Coordinates of C-alpha atoms in Angstrom, one line a residue:
M1 CA 22.7 -32.3 155.9
R2 CA 22.5 -32.5 159.7
G3 CA 23.8 -36.0 159.7
F4 CA 27.3 -34.6 158.9
S5 CA 27.3 -33.0 162.4
N6 CA 27.5 -36.4 164.0
L7 CA 30.6 -37.7 162.2
I8 CA 32.8 -36.5 165.1
D9 CA 32.1 -37.1 168.8
S10 CA 33.0 -33.7 170.2
T11 CA 33.0 -35.1 173.8
A12 CA 35.4 -38.0 173.3
H13 CA 38.3 -38.1 175.8
A14 CA 41.9 -38.2 174.7
E15 CA 44.3 -40.9 175.7
G16 CA 47.0 -39.8 178.2
P17 CA 48.5 -36.3 178.5
P18 CA 49.2 -34.1 175.5
P19 CA 52.7 -34.6 174.0
D20 CA 55.0 -31.6 173.5
G21 CA 56.0 -32.4 169.9
F22 CA 53.9 -30.7 167.2
W23 CA 52.7 -33.7 165.2
R24 CA 52.3 -35.9 168.2
F25 CA 50.3 -33.1 169.9
M26 CA 48.1 -32.8 166.8
R27 CA 47.4 -36.6 166.8
W28 CA 46.5 -36.4 170.5
A29 CA 44.2 -33.4 170.0
L30 CA 42.4 -34.9 166.9
R31 CA 42.2 -38.6 167.8
G32 CA 38.8 -39.8 167.0
A33 CA 38.2 -37.1 164.4
L34 CA 40.7 -38.4 161.9
P35 CA 38.3 -40.6 159.8
A36 CA 36.0 -37.6 159.2
I37 CA 39.1 -35.4 158.4
F38 CA 40.3 -37.9 155.8
F39 CA 36.9 -38.2 154.4
G40 CA 36.8 -34.5 153.9
L41 CA 40.2 -34.6 152.3
A42 CA 39.0 -37.2 149.8
I43 CA 36.0 -35.0 148.9
S44 CA 38.4 -32.0 148.5
I45 CA 40.5 -34.1 146.1
A46 CA 37.4 -35.0 144.1
V47 CA 36.4 -31.3 144.0
G48 CA 39.9 -30.4 142.7
A49 CA 39.5 -33.0 139.9
T50 CA 36.3 -31.4 138.8
E51 CA 37.9 -27.9 138.8
V52 CA 40.4 -29.1 136.1
G53 CA 37.8 -31.2 134.5
S54 CA 35.6 -28.2 133.9
A55 CA 38.3 -26.5 131.8
A56 CA 38.9 -29.7 129.9
V57 CA 35.2 -30.2 129.3
I58 CA 34.7 -26.7 128.0
G59 CA 37.7 -27.0 125.6
W60 CA 36.4 -30.4 124.4
L61 CA 32.9 -28.9 123.8
I62 CA 34.4 -26.1 121.7
D63 CA 36.4 -28.5 119.6
L64 CA 33.3 -30.8 119.3
A65 CA 31.2 -27.8 118.1
Q66 CA 33.9 -26.9 115.5
S67 CA 34.2 -30.4 114.2
H68 CA 30.5 -31.1 113.7
G69 CA 29.2 -27.6 112.8
P70 CA 25.9 -26.0 113.9
E71 CA 23.6 -28.3 111.8
A72 CA 24.8 -31.6 113.1
L73 CA 26.0 -30.7 116.6
I74 CA 22.7 -31.5 118.5
A75 CA 21.6 -34.5 116.4
E76 CA 24.9 -36.3 116.4
T77 CA 26.4 -35.5 119.9
W78 CA 23.4 -35.1 122.2
P79 CA 24.5 -38.1 124.5
L80 CA 27.8 -36.3 124.9
L81 CA 26.1 -33.0 125.6
L82 CA 23.9 -34.7 128.2
A83 CA 27.0 -36.1 129.9
A84 CA 28.5 -32.7 130.1
L85 CA 25.2 -31.3 131.5
G86 CA 25.3 -34.0 134.2
F87 CA 28.9 -33.1 135.0
F88 CA 28.0 -29.4 135.6
L89 CA 24.6 -29.8 137.2
V90 CA 24.9 -33.1 139.2
L91 CA 28.4 -34.3 139.9
R92 CA 30.2 -31.0 140.5
P93 CA 27.4 -29.5 142.8
T94 CA 27.1 -32.7 144.7
L95 CA 30.9 -32.9 145.5
M96 CA 31.1 -29.2 146.3
G97 CA 28.0 -29.3 148.5
T98 CA 29.4 -32.3 150.4
G99 CA 32.7 -30.5 150.9
A100 CA 30.9 -27.5 152.2
A101 CA 28.8 -29.6 154.6
I102 CA 31.9 -31.3 156.0
N103 CA 33.5 -28.0 156.7
A104 CA 30.4 -26.2 158.0
L105 CA 28.8 -29.1 159.9
T106 CA 31.5 -31.7 160.7
L107 CA 34.8 -29.9 161.3
G108 CA 33.8 -26.4 162.3
P109 CA 31.2 -27.1 165.1
N110 CA 33.0 -30.2 166.5
L111 CA 36.8 -29.7 166.4
F112 CA 36.9 -26.6 168.6
P113 CA 34.9 -28.1 171.5
L114 CA 36.7 -31.4 171.1
V115 CA 40.2 -29.9 171.4
L116 CA 39.2 -27.2 174.0
A117 CA 37.6 -29.8 176.2
R118 CA 40.7 -32.0 176.1
L119 CA 43.0 -29.1 176.8
N120 CA 40.8 -27.9 179.6
R121 CA 40.6 -31.4 181.1
H122 CA 44.4 -31.6 181.2
T123 CA 44.7 -28.1 182.7
L124 CA 42.2 -28.9 185.4
G125 CA 44.5 -31.8 186.5
Q126 CA 47.5 -29.5 187.0
S127 CA 48.7 -28.9 190.6
L128 CA 48.3 -25.5 192.2
S129 CA 52.0 -24.7 191.4
F130 CA 51.1 -24.6 187.7
F131 CA 48.5 -21.9 188.4
D132 CA 50.6 -20.1 190.9
D133 CA 53.2 -19.5 188.2
D134 CA 50.9 -18.0 185.5
F135 CA 48.0 -15.7 184.9
A136 CA 44.6 -17.3 184.9
G137 CA 43.5 -15.2 181.9
R138 CA 46.6 -16.1 180.0
I139 CA 46.0 -19.9 180.5
A140 CA 42.4 -19.6 179.5
Q141 CA 43.4 -17.5 176.4
K142 CA 46.0 -20.1 175.4
Q143 CA 43.4 -22.9 175.6
Q144 CA 41.0 -21.1 173.3
Q145 CA 43.7 -19.8 171.0
T146 CA 45.1 -23.3 170.5
A147 CA 41.7 -24.9 170.0
R148 CA 40.7 -22.2 167.5
A149 CA 44.0 -22.5 165.6
I150 CA 43.8 -26.3 165.3
T151 CA 40.2 -26.0 164.1
E152 CA 41.1 -23.4 161.5
A153 CA 44.3 -25.1 160.4
V154 CA 42.5 -28.5 159.9
S155 CA 39.5 -27.0 158.2
E156 CA 41.6 -24.9 155.8
T157 CA 43.9 -27.8 155.1
V158 CA 41.0 -30.1 154.2
N159 CA 39.3 -27.4 152.2
T160 CA 42.4 -26.4 150.3
L161 CA 45.1 -29.0 150.2
G162 CA 43.4 -31.8 148.4
L163 CA 41.6 -29.5 146.0
A164 CA 44.8 -27.5 145.2
V165 CA 47.1 -30.5 144.8
T166 CA 44.6 -32.4 142.6
A167 CA 43.9 -29.3 140.6
I168 CA 47.6 -28.5 140.0
V169 CA 48.5 -32.1 139.1
G170 CA 45.4 -32.3 136.8
A171 CA 46.3 -29.0 135.2
V172 CA 49.8 -30.2 134.4
A173 CA 48.3 -33.4 132.9
V174 CA 45.7 -31.5 130.8
M175 CA 48.4 -29.1 129.5
A176 CA 50.6 -32.1 128.6
G177 CA 47.6 -33.3 126.5
V178 CA 47.6 -29.9 124.7
N179 CA 51.3 -29.5 124.3
L180 CA 54.3 -30.8 126.2
W181 CA 56.1 -27.4 126.2
L182 CA 53.1 -25.8 127.9
S183 CA 53.2 -28.6 130.5
L184 CA 56.9 -28.0 131.1
G185 CA 56.4 -24.3 131.4
M186 CA 53.7 -24.9 134.0
I187 CA 56.0 -27.2 136.0
A188 CA 58.7 -24.5 135.9
W189 CA 56.1 -22.0 137.2
L190 CA 55.1 -24.4 140.0
G191 CA 58.8 -24.7 141.0
G192 CA 59.0 -20.9 141.4
Y193 CA 55.8 -21.0 143.4
A194 CA 57.2 -23.8 145.7
L195 CA 60.4 -21.7 146.3
L196 CA 58.3 -18.7 147.2
I197 CA 56.3 -20.8 149.8
R198 CA 59.5 -22.3 151.2
H199 CA 61.1 -18.9 151.7
Y200 CA 58.2 -17.2 153.4
M201 CA 56.2 -19.8 155.3
P202 CA 58.8 -20.4 158.0
R203 CA 59.0 -16.6 158.5
I204 CA 55.3 -16.3 158.8
R205 CA 55.2 -19.2 161.2
A206 CA 57.9 -17.7 163.5
T207 CA 56.4 -14.2 163.4
S208 CA 52.9 -15.6 164.1
T209 CA 54.3 -17.5 167.2
D210 CA 55.8 -14.2 168.5
R211 CA 52.5 -12.4 167.8
A212 CA 50.5 -15.0 169.7
A213 CA 52.9 -14.9 172.7
A214 CA 52.6 -11.1 172.8
R215 CA 48.8 -11.2 172.6
A216 CA 48.7 -13.6 175.5
I217 CA 50.8 -11.2 177.6
V218 CA 48.3 -8.4 176.8
T219 CA 45.4 -10.7 177.9
G220 CA 47.2 -11.7 181.1
Q221 CA 47.9 -8.0 181.9
V222 CA 44.3 -6.9 181.3
V223 CA 42.8 -9.8 183.2
D224 CA 45.2 -9.3 186.1
T225 CA 44.3 -5.7 186.4
I226 CA 40.5 -6.3 186.2
T227 CA 40.7 -9.2 188.7
N228 CA 42.4 -6.8 191.2
I229 CA 40.4 -3.7 190.2
A230 CA 39.5 -2.9 193.9
T231 CA 43.2 -2.7 194.8
V232 CA 43.9 -0.6 191.7
K233 CA 41.2 1.9 192.8
L234 CA 42.2 1.9 196.5
F235 CA 45.8 2.8 195.6
S236 CA 44.8 5.2 192.8
H237 CA 46.9 3.3 190.3
G238 CA 44.7 3.5 187.3
A239 CA 47.4 5.4 185.4
H240 CA 50.1 2.9 186.4
E241 CA 48.0 0.0 185.2
D242 CA 47.2 1.9 182.0
Q243 CA 51.0 2.3 181.3
A244 CA 51.6 -1.4 182.0
T245 CA 48.9 -2.3 179.5
L246 CA 50.3 0.1 177.0
R247 CA 53.8 -1.5 177.3
A248 CA 52.2 -4.9 176.7
L249 CA 50.3 -3.5 173.7
A250 CA 53.5 -1.9 172.3
S251 CA 55.2 -5.4 172.4
Y252 CA 52.1 -6.8 170.6
R253 CA 52.1 -4.0 168.1
G254 CA 55.8 -4.7 167.2
A255 CA 55.2 -8.4 166.8
A256 CA 52.1 -7.7 164.7
I257 CA 54.0 -5.3 162.5
D258 CA 56.7 -7.9 161.9
F259 CA 54.0 -10.4 160.9
G260 CA 52.3 -7.9 158.7
A261 CA 55.5 -6.9 156.9
T262 CA 56.3 -10.5 156.1
S263 CA 52.7 -11.1 155.0
A264 CA 52.7 -8.1 152.7
A265 CA 56.0 -9.0 151.0
F266 CA 54.8 -12.5 150.5
R267 CA 51.6 -11.3 148.9
F268 CA 53.4 -8.9 146.5
W269 CA 55.7 -11.6 145.1
L270 CA 52.8 -14.0 145.0
M271 CA 50.6 -11.7 142.9
T272 CA 53.6 -11.1 140.5
L273 CA 54.1 -14.8 140.1
A274 CA 50.3 -15.4 139.6
G275 CA 50.2 -12.8 136.9
A276 CA 53.0 -14.6 135.0
L277 CA 51.0 -17.8 134.5
P278 CA 48.2 -16.6 132.2
V279 CA 50.8 -14.7 130.2
M280 CA 52.8 -17.9 129.7
L281 CA 50.0 -20.4 129.1
I282 CA 47.7 -18.2 126.9
G283 CA 50.6 -16.7 125.0
G284 CA 52.1 -20.1 124.5
A285 CA 48.7 -21.6 123.3
L286 CA 48.2 -18.6 120.9
F287 CA 51.7 -19.1 119.5
L288 CA 51.1 -22.8 119.0
W289 CA 47.7 -22.1 117.3
S290 CA 49.4 -19.7 115.0
R291 CA 51.7 -22.5 113.9
G292 CA 48.8 -24.9 113.6
A293 CA 49.8 -27.0 116.6
A294 CA 46.8 -26.1 118.8
T295 CA 43.0 -25.8 118.4
A296 CA 40.6 -23.1 119.5
G297 CA 39.5 -25.5 122.3
D298 CA 43.1 -25.8 123.4
I299 CA 43.4 -22.0 123.7
A300 CA 40.2 -22.0 125.7
T301 CA 41.4 -24.8 128.0
A302 CA 44.8 -23.1 128.5
G303 CA 43.1 -19.8 129.3
L304 CA 40.6 -21.3 131.7
I305 CA 43.3 -23.3 133.5
A306 CA 45.7 -20.4 133.6
T307 CA 43.2 -18.0 135.1
R308 CA 41.8 -20.6 137.5
I309 CA 45.3 -21.7 138.7
A310 CA 46.4 -18.1 139.0
Q311 CA 43.4 -17.3 141.1
M312 CA 43.8 -20.5 143.1
S313 CA 47.5 -19.8 143.7
G314 CA 46.5 -16.6 145.5
W315 CA 43.8 -18.2 147.5
V316 CA 45.9 -21.3 148.3
S317 CA 48.9 -19.1 149.3
M318 CA 46.8 -16.9 151.6
T319 CA 45.2 -20.0 153.1
A320 CA 48.7 -21.5 153.5
M321 CA 49.8 -18.3 155.2
G322 CA 46.8 -18.7 157.6
I323 CA 47.6 -22.3 158.2
F324 CA 51.2 -21.5 159.1
A325 CA 50.1 -18.6 161.2
N326 CA 47.8 -21.0 163.1
I327 CA 50.7 -23.5 163.4
G328 CA 52.7 -20.8 165.1
E329 CA 49.9 -20.2 167.5
I330 CA 49.5 -23.9 168.2
E331 CA 53.3 -24.2 168.9
D332 CA 53.0 -21.3 171.3
G333 CA 50.1 -23.0 173.0
I334 CA 52.0 -26.3 173.3
L335 CA 54.7 -24.5 175.4
T336 CA 52.1 -23.4 178.0
L337 CA 49.5 -26.3 177.9
T338 CA 51.5 -29.5 177.6
P339 CA 53.6 -29.7 180.8
P340 CA 52.9 -33.0 182.5
H341 CA 50.9 -32.9 185.7
G342 CA 53.0 -32.2 188.8
I343 CA 50.8 -34.5 190.9
V344 CA 49.4 -37.7 189.5
D345 CA 47.6 -40.7 190.9
A346 CA 49.8 -43.8 191.3
A347 CA 48.9 -46.8 189.1
H348 CA 47.9 -48.7 192.2
A349 CA 46.1 -45.8 193.9
R350 CA 42.9 -46.9 195.6
T351 CA 39.6 -45.3 196.6
P352 CA 38.5 -46.0 200.2
E353 CA 34.8 -45.6 200.8
T354 CA 35.1 -44.3 204.4
S355 CA 37.8 -42.9 206.7
R356 CA 38.3 -43.0 210.4
G357 CA 40.1 -39.7 210.2
A358 CA 43.6 -40.5 211.6
V359 CA 46.0 -38.0 210.1
D360 CA 49.8 -38.3 210.4
F361 CA 52.5 -36.0 209.2
D362 CA 55.6 -38.1 209.2
H363 CA 58.8 -35.9 209.2
V364 CA 57.4 -33.8 206.3
R365 CA 59.6 -31.3 204.4
F366 CA 58.3 -28.9 201.8
G367 CA 59.6 -25.6 200.4
Y368 CA 57.7 -24.8 197.1
G369 CA 60.8 -25.8 195.2
R370 CA 63.0 -23.3 197.0
R371 CA 66.1 -24.0 199.2
R372 CA 64.5 -22.5 202.3
A373 CA 61.7 -24.9 203.5
A374 CA 58.2 -23.7 204.5
L375 CA 58.0 -26.9 206.6
E376 CA 61.0 -28.7 208.0
D377 CA 60.8 -32.1 209.8
F378 CA 57.1 -31.5 210.5
D379 CA 56.0 -34.4 212.6
L380 CA 52.4 -34.4 213.8
H381 CA 50.0 -37.2 214.7
V382 CA 46.2 -36.5 215.0
R383 CA 44.0 -39.2 216.4
P384 CA 40.5 -40.0 214.9
G385 CA 38.1 -37.5 216.3
E386 CA 40.8 -35.2 217.8
R387 CA 40.6 -31.5 217.4
V388 CA 44.0 -29.8 216.8
A389 CA 44.7 -26.1 216.4
L390 CA 47.7 -24.9 214.5
V391 CA 49.0 -21.6 215.8
G392 CA 51.9 -19.5 214.6
R393 CA 53.1 -16.3 213.0
S394 CA 52.2 -15.6 209.4
G395 CA 54.5 -17.7 207.2
A396 CA 55.1 -20.3 209.9
G397 CA 53.8 -23.1 207.6
K398 CA 50.2 -23.6 208.9
T399 CA 48.4 -23.2 205.5
T400 CA 51.2 -25.2 203.8
A401 CA 50.6 -28.1 206.1
V402 CA 46.9 -28.4 205.3
S403 CA 47.5 -27.8 201.6
L404 CA 49.9 -30.8 201.7
L405 CA 47.3 -32.8 203.5
L406 CA 44.8 -32.1 200.6
R407 CA 47.7 -33.0 198.2
L408 CA 47.4 -29.6 196.5
Y409 CA 51.2 -29.8 196.5
E410 CA 53.5 -32.8 196.7
V411 CA 55.7 -33.3 199.7
E412 CA 59.4 -33.0 199.1
G413 CA 60.4 -35.2 202.0
G414 CA 58.6 -37.5 204.5
R415 CA 55.1 -38.6 204.0
I416 CA 51.5 -37.9 205.1
L417 CA 49.2 -40.7 206.1
L418 CA 45.4 -41.0 206.3
D419 CA 44.3 -44.0 208.4
G420 CA 47.8 -45.3 208.1
V421 CA 47.8 -45.1 204.3
D422 CA 50.2 -42.8 202.4
I423 CA 48.0 -40.3 200.7
R424 CA 50.0 -40.9 197.5
D425 CA 48.5 -44.4 197.5
L426 CA 45.0 -42.9 197.3
T427 CA 43.4 -41.2 194.3
Q428 CA 43.3 -37.5 194.7
D429 CA 39.5 -37.4 194.4
A430 CA 39.1 -40.1 197.0
L431 CA 41.5 -38.3 199.4
R432 CA 39.7 -34.9 199.0
A433 CA 36.3 -36.6 199.4
Q434 CA 37.3 -37.4 203.0
I435 CA 38.2 -33.8 203.8
G436 CA 36.0 -30.8 204.2
M437 CA 37.8 -27.5 204.2
V438 CA 36.7 -23.9 204.9
R439 CA 39.3 -21.4 203.8
Q440 CA 39.9 -17.9 205.0
E441 CA 39.7 -16.8 201.3
T442 CA 36.4 -18.2 200.3
A443 CA 35.8 -19.1 196.6
M444 CA 32.5 -18.6 195.0
F445 CA 31.4 -19.4 191.4
N446 CA 29.3 -16.9 189.4
R447 CA 26.4 -19.3 189.7
S448 CA 23.3 -19.5 191.9
A449 CA 23.5 -19.6 195.6
L450 CA 21.9 -23.1 195.4
A451 CA 24.6 -24.3 193.0
N452 CA 27.4 -22.9 195.1
I453 CA 26.3 -24.7 198.3
R454 CA 25.4 -27.9 196.4
Y455 CA 29.0 -28.0 195.2
G456 CA 29.7 -29.7 198.5
R457 CA 27.6 -32.7 197.5
P458 CA 26.1 -32.5 193.9
D459 CA 23.5 -35.2 194.6
A460 CA 22.0 -33.3 197.6
T461 CA 18.3 -32.4 197.5
D462 CA 17.1 -28.8 197.7
E463 CA 15.9 -29.3 201.2
E464 CA 19.3 -30.7 202.3
V465 CA 20.9 -27.5 200.8
F466 CA 18.4 -25.3 202.6
E467 CA 19.1 -27.1 205.9
A468 CA 22.9 -26.7 205.5
A469 CA 22.3 -23.0 204.8
R470 CA 20.2 -22.6 208.0
R471 CA 22.9 -24.3 210.1
A472 CA 25.5 -21.9 208.6
E473 CA 23.2 -18.9 209.4
A474 CA 23.1 -18.2 205.6
H475 CA 19.4 -19.0 204.8
D476 CA 17.9 -15.7 205.7
F477 CA 20.3 -13.5 203.8
I478 CA 20.1 -15.8 200.8
L479 CA 16.3 -15.3 200.6
G480 CA 16.9 -11.6 200.2
L481 CA 19.4 -11.9 197.3
R482 CA 18.5 -10.5 193.9
D483 CA 20.8 -10.4 190.8
F484 CA 20.8 -8.0 187.8
K485 CA 18.6 -10.5 185.8
G486 CA 15.9 -10.4 188.5
R487 CA 16.7 -13.9 189.9
E488 CA 16.0 -14.0 193.6
G489 CA 16.8 -16.1 196.7
Y490 CA 18.6 -19.4 196.0
A491 CA 18.4 -18.8 192.3
A492 CA 20.3 -15.5 192.4
H493 CA 23.8 -15.6 190.9
L494 CA 26.6 -14.4 193.2
G495 CA 28.8 -12.6 190.7
E496 CA 32.4 -13.4 189.8
R497 CA 34.2 -14.8 192.9
G498 CA 31.1 -13.9 194.9
V499 CA 31.8 -10.1 194.7
K500 CA 28.1 -9.3 195.3
L501 CA 28.4 -10.7 198.9
S502 CA 30.2 -9.4 201.9
G503 CA 33.1 -11.4 203.3
G504 CA 31.0 -12.8 206.1
Q505 CA 28.2 -13.9 203.7
R506 CA 30.7 -15.6 201.4
Q507 CA 32.2 -17.4 204.5
R508 CA 28.8 -18.6 205.6
I509 CA 28.0 -20.0 202.2
S510 CA 31.4 -21.7 202.3
L511 CA 30.5 -23.2 205.7
A512 CA 27.1 -24.4 204.4
R513 CA 29.0 -26.1 201.5
V514 CA 31.2 -28.0 203.9
I515 CA 28.3 -28.9 206.2
L516 CA 26.6 -30.4 203.2
K517 CA 29.7 -32.4 202.3
N518 CA 29.9 -33.9 205.8
A519 CA 33.5 -35.3 205.4
P520 CA 35.1 -37.2 208.3
V521 CA 38.1 -34.8 208.4
L522 CA 37.4 -31.1 208.8
V523 CA 40.0 -28.4 208.0
L524 CA 39.3 -24.9 209.2
D525 CA 41.6 -22.2 207.9
E526 CA 40.3 -19.2 209.9
A527 CA 36.8 -20.3 209.2
T528 CA 35.2 -17.5 211.2
S529 CA 37.6 -14.7 210.4
A530 CA 35.2 -12.7 208.2
L531 CA 32.3 -13.0 210.6
D532 CA 31.2 -10.4 213.1
S533 CA 31.0 -11.4 216.7
E534 CA 27.2 -11.7 216.7
V535 CA 27.1 -14.0 213.7
E536 CA 30.0 -15.9 215.0
A537 CA 28.3 -16.5 218.2
A538 CA 25.2 -17.6 216.4
I539 CA 27.0 -20.3 214.4
Q540 CA 29.3 -21.6 217.2
D541 CA 26.8 -24.3 218.1
T542 CA 26.8 -25.2 214.4
L543 CA 30.6 -25.4 214.4
D544 CA 30.5 -27.6 217.5
T545 CA 28.0 -29.9 215.8
M546 CA 30.1 -29.9 212.6
M547 CA 33.2 -30.9 214.6
E548 CA 31.4 -33.6 216.6
G549 CA 32.9 -37.0 215.8
K550 CA 35.3 -35.6 213.2
T551 CA 39.0 -35.1 213.1
V552 CA 39.6 -31.4 213.1
I553 CA 42.7 -29.4 212.1
A554 CA 42.1 -25.7 212.6
I555 CA 44.4 -22.9 211.7
A556 CA 43.5 -20.5 214.4
H557 CA 44.2 -16.9 215.4
R558 CA 40.8 -16.4 217.1
L559 CA 40.4 -17.5 220.7
S560 CA 36.8 -18.7 220.1
T561 CA 38.3 -21.3 217.8
I562 CA 41.3 -22.3 219.9
A563 CA 39.1 -22.7 223.0
R564 CA 37.2 -25.6 221.3
M565 CA 40.4 -27.6 220.5
D566 CA 41.8 -30.6 222.3
R567 CA 45.4 -29.8 221.5
I568 CA 47.3 -26.7 220.4
V569 CA 50.4 -27.0 218.1
V570 CA 52.6 -24.0 217.8
L571 CA 54.7 -23.6 214.6
D572 CA 57.6 -21.3 214.0
A573 CA 59.7 -21.2 210.8
G574 CA 58.2 -24.4 209.5
R575 CA 58.8 -26.4 212.7
I576 CA 56.7 -27.5 215.6
V577 CA 58.2 -25.7 218.6
E578 CA 55.5 -26.2 221.2
E579 CA 52.6 -28.6 221.7
G580 CA 50.0 -29.1 224.4
T581 CA 46.8 -27.8 226.0
H582 CA 46.0 -24.2 226.5
P583 CA 46.8 -24.2 230.3
G584 CA 49.9 -26.2 229.8
L585 CA 51.3 -23.9 227.1
L586 CA 50.6 -20.8 229.3
K587 CA 52.5 -22.4 232.2
R588 CA 55.4 -23.1 229.9
G589 CA 55.8 -19.4 229.2
G590 CA 57.0 -19.9 225.7
L591 CA 56.0 -18.6 222.3
Y592 CA 52.3 -19.4 222.7
A593 CA 52.2 -17.6 226.1
G594 CA 53.8 -14.6 224.4
F595 CA 51.0 -14.6 221.8
W596 CA 48.4 -14.9 224.5
N597 CA 49.8 -12.0 226.5
R598 CA 49.5 -9.8 223.5
Q599 CA 45.9 -10.8 222.8
S600 CA 43.4 -8.1 222.1
G601 CA 39.6 -8.2 221.5
G602 CA 39.5 -12.0 221.3
F603 CA 42.3 -12.3 218.8
I604 CA 45.9 -13.6 219.1
D605 CA 48.3 -11.0 217.7
L606 CA 50.6 -13.1 215.5
A607 CA 52.7 -10.2 214.2
A608 CA 56.4 -10.6 214.4
E609 CA 58.0 -9.0 217.4

């Protein structure tokens, strides 16, 4: 049985990005699994044939018994009886068991991870703009919703479609063998059934799409609140967030009621139609028997087929309703998950092994898609090994500049060069491998301290991780960590986003990660802002060692960082307005000098005047 679980490679990659059309998207999501799906469909067809065959065999056995009588039945028909026995005890169980194995071992366990991995892989390749415009929880929920809906839709289609179609076609054929009028009556019933499906399924599909969209909004609202729970509590806005959640839930409730009303009406008419089939077939067979035009076996066959198809019609219709509801959820997921990547590697993009560290911003313009630019005609040239500080008010464009260097966003004008090569001619992974960055807002995974630091270089040994932590003044506090599962030291998990650490501790782990990476270009976005003066002083020698021989671009408010730079570049409203050394800029008496004159406690006050 376990061999069925290997019929689909659940780790296979998809070819290209996901299309936005439903059927093309389904082919993309299921590529590689289609042979197993069609095999399951073939088994389902065979099972459907046995369903009708069972009724025909029973009716045939009744007529066989009547024609031979009790005395001669066994003696004269035992080979036929053995064949019937083999049908019920061997063929039918084998086909049904195979069908069950395909659903339970092939499709169920493999399709969900196959589709979710493909969707997640595509989502990970999106630019930061994609994530800036949506809730993280909503995106994750859409991925899982779509993968689950595809899995259920395919499994139910394989399990139901082949069986139902074969059973219905076979039932019509068997009824034609009994009496042509019974067959025509069944065809008329099937026509009514088809009209009922055609009327209600599009409505179920549409209301399911609305329900899925409303559910995703609820998820996004709840995740957004929980993610910012500290802010909620600090501003005493629990009631406000509760009301926002209730509004989202009210929209979901309305969409769910619309879906439920459509489903309930569909089920009522379905049950009415299903009840008409036994009345028609059994009543018709009895009428024909009374006229001598049907046998007792024909009555039994008609009765078995009528009750079985009536039961099956309810099961098939509810399954079809589920399939169409899943289709609605898939279509809702397609809207969110299929946008093409905003930043892609060029076909000719290359992967340099090493970098000298020359960085050039060549008349760069960028405005996050808005008319007002965050950077305008930004022209900066940094020599290999040079240390440059970017200084300016909040919103001047400092972080935007380093984000563009890392190609987290795409420039809207101009170009950025690394060692004279346009960064768009490098693969994104190769570019970012040459740059180590410590951000003011440090990011931690809910993994061990060891794994968080080793993220800088996955092939690093434990001792190399420990040494990087020592240089970042993180080793001692890491040894004292303990999580709720009792894991200690480097094995202790840090909690979601590193919430179990102080800001300074998170920043030191982030420094250790970049020390371990040892990239030729170093970007410091307020790398010591969360450190107290004592710890900062302790790691200044480490920072000096980190910067030795590297190209450094530092976003700096803190004098201790600026003092170590070779050149200071002052930004205002997205433009470079001043550039030079610290003494030269002070003599100039411009914007930088004004910042310096308002300094306090070792910080430059960059608040607007």
